[in-house]
Amino acid sequence: MTREERRAILGDAVIAYIHELVAKAPEPTDELVEELRRIMTNPAGEAPALRPAEDIRPAARAA
């Protein structure tokens, strides 16, 4: 969505209100910045190890 599209949907008053709220927000701590940096550089975490699929067919359970 472009800036112009957002402005058309939200309107100038809402955008000004959002800017006011953002200006009032405190600066993040160094710890928070570091935690977010780790999340953003590896958002999915490590890939889980591959393992065989469980056989869920009824005949396999009865055997």
PDB file of C-alpha atoms in Angstrom:
ATOM      1  CA  MET A   1       0.000   0.000   0.000  1.00  0.00           C
ATOM      2  CA  THR A   2       1.378   3.386  -0.924  1.00  0.00           C
ATOM      3  CA  ARG A   3       1.514   6.437   1.316  1.00  0.00           C
ATOM      4  CA  GLU A   4      -1.205   8.043  -0.791  1.00  0.00           C
ATOM      5  CA  GLU A   5      -3.473   4.997  -0.439  1.00  0.00           C
ATOM      6  CA  ARG A   6      -3.011   4.982   3.348  1.00  0.00           C
ATOM      7  CA  ARG A   7      -3.792   8.688   3.513  1.00  0.00           C
ATOM      8  CA  ALA A   8      -6.942   8.198   1.417  1.00  0.00           C
ATOM      9  CA  ILE A   9      -8.146   5.388   3.717  1.00  0.00           C
ATOM     10  CA  LEU A  10      -7.163   6.841   7.101  1.00  0.00           C
ATOM     11  CA  GLY A  11      -7.407  10.566   6.534  1.00  0.00           C
ATOM     12  CA  ASP A  12      -5.121  13.338   7.712  1.00  0.00           C
ATOM     13  CA  ALA A  13      -6.547  13.511  11.260  1.00  0.00           C
ATOM     14  CA  VAL A  14      -5.895   9.826  11.981  1.00  0.00           C
ATOM     15  CA  ILE A  15      -2.395  10.012  10.552  1.00  0.00           C
ATOM     16  CA  ALA A  16      -1.638  13.081  12.696  1.00  0.00           C
ATOM     17  CA  TYR A  17      -2.952  11.237  15.777  1.00  0.00           C
ATOM     18  CA  ILE A  18      -0.735   8.234  15.025  1.00  0.00           C
ATOM     19  CA  HIS A  19       2.271  10.551  14.695  1.00  0.00           C
ATOM     20  CA  GLU A  20       1.450  12.126  18.084  1.00  0.00           C
ATOM     21  CA  LEU A  21       1.309   8.715  19.746  1.00  0.00           C
ATOM     22  CA  VAL A  22       4.583   7.620  18.186  1.00  0.00           C
ATOM     23  CA  ALA A  23       6.276  10.853  19.318  1.00  0.00           C
ATOM     24  CA  LYS A  24       5.167  10.148  22.930  1.00  0.00           C
ATOM     25  CA  ALA A  25       6.524   6.596  22.967  1.00  0.00           C
ATOM     26  CA  PRO A  26       9.711   6.095  24.984  1.00  0.00           C
ATOM     27  CA  GLU A  27      12.922   5.022  23.311  1.00  0.00           C
ATOM     28  CA  PRO A  28      13.475   1.248  23.452  1.00  0.00           C
ATOM     29  CA  THR A  29      16.066  -0.118  25.833  1.00  0.00           C
ATOM     30  CA  ASP A  30      19.291  -1.600  24.529  1.00  0.00           C
ATOM     31  CA  GLU A  31      18.101  -5.020  25.742  1.00  0.00           C
ATOM     32  CA  LEU A  32      14.870  -4.739  23.758  1.00  0.00           C
ATOM     33  CA  VAL A  33      16.717  -3.645  20.631  1.00  0.00           C
ATOM     34  CA  GLU A  34      19.074  -6.619  20.931  1.00  0.00           C
ATOM     35  CA  GLU A  35      16.190  -9.061  21.466  1.00  0.00           C
ATOM     36  CA  LEU A  36      14.316  -7.688  18.458  1.00  0.00           C
ATOM     37  CA  ARG A  37      17.485  -7.801  16.365  1.00  0.00           C
ATOM     38  CA  ARG A  38      17.824 -11.521  17.115  1.00  0.00           C
ATOM     39  CA  ILE A  39      14.189 -12.149  16.220  1.00  0.00           C
ATOM     40  CA  MET A  40      14.332 -10.156  12.990  1.00  0.00           C
ATOM     41  CA  THR A  41      17.544 -11.775  11.762  1.00  0.00           C
ATOM     42  CA  ASN A  42      16.206 -15.301  12.365  1.00  0.00           C
ATOM     43  CA  PRO A  43      12.390 -14.943  12.513  1.00  0.00           C
ATOM     44  CA  ALA A  44      11.532 -18.619  12.192  1.00  0.00           C
ATOM     45  CA  GLY A  45      14.230 -19.815  14.560  1.00  0.00           C
ATOM     46  CA  GLU A  46      16.219 -22.893  13.732  1.00  0.00           C
ATOM     47  CA  ALA A  47      14.588 -25.393  11.427  1.00  0.00           C
ATOM     48  CA  PRO A  48      13.432 -28.478  13.315  1.00  0.00           C
ATOM     49  CA  ALA A  49      15.223 -31.733  12.626  1.00  0.00           C
ATOM     50  CA  LEU A  50      13.608 -33.986  10.069  1.00  0.00           C
ATOM     51  CA  ARG A  51      11.869 -37.047  11.431  1.00  0.00           C
ATOM     52  CA  PRO A  52       9.782 -39.792   9.833  1.00  0.00           C
ATOM     53  CA  ALA A  53       6.073 -39.110   9.598  1.00  0.00           C
ATOM     54  CA  GLU A  54       3.852 -41.074  11.943  1.00  0.00           C
ATOM     55  CA  ASP A  55       1.700 -43.628  10.164  1.00  0.00           C
ATOM     56  CA  ILE A  56      -1.854 -42.720  11.186  1.00  0.00           C
ATOM     57  CA  ARG A  57      -3.762 -45.146   8.989  1.00  0.00           C
ATOM     58  CA  PRO A  58      -6.205 -47.317  11.013  1.00  0.00           C
ATOM     59  CA  ALA A  59      -4.689 -50.544   9.658  1.00  0.00           C
ATOM     60  CA  ALA A  60      -1.253 -49.514  10.902  1.00  0.00           C
ATOM     61  CA  ARG A  61      -2.620 -48.983  14.433  1.00  0.00           C
ATOM     62  CA  ALA A  62      -4.348 -52.378  14.474  1.00  0.00           C
ATOM     63  CA  ALA A  63      -1.210 -54.265  13.434  1.00  0.00           C
TER      64      ALA A  63
END
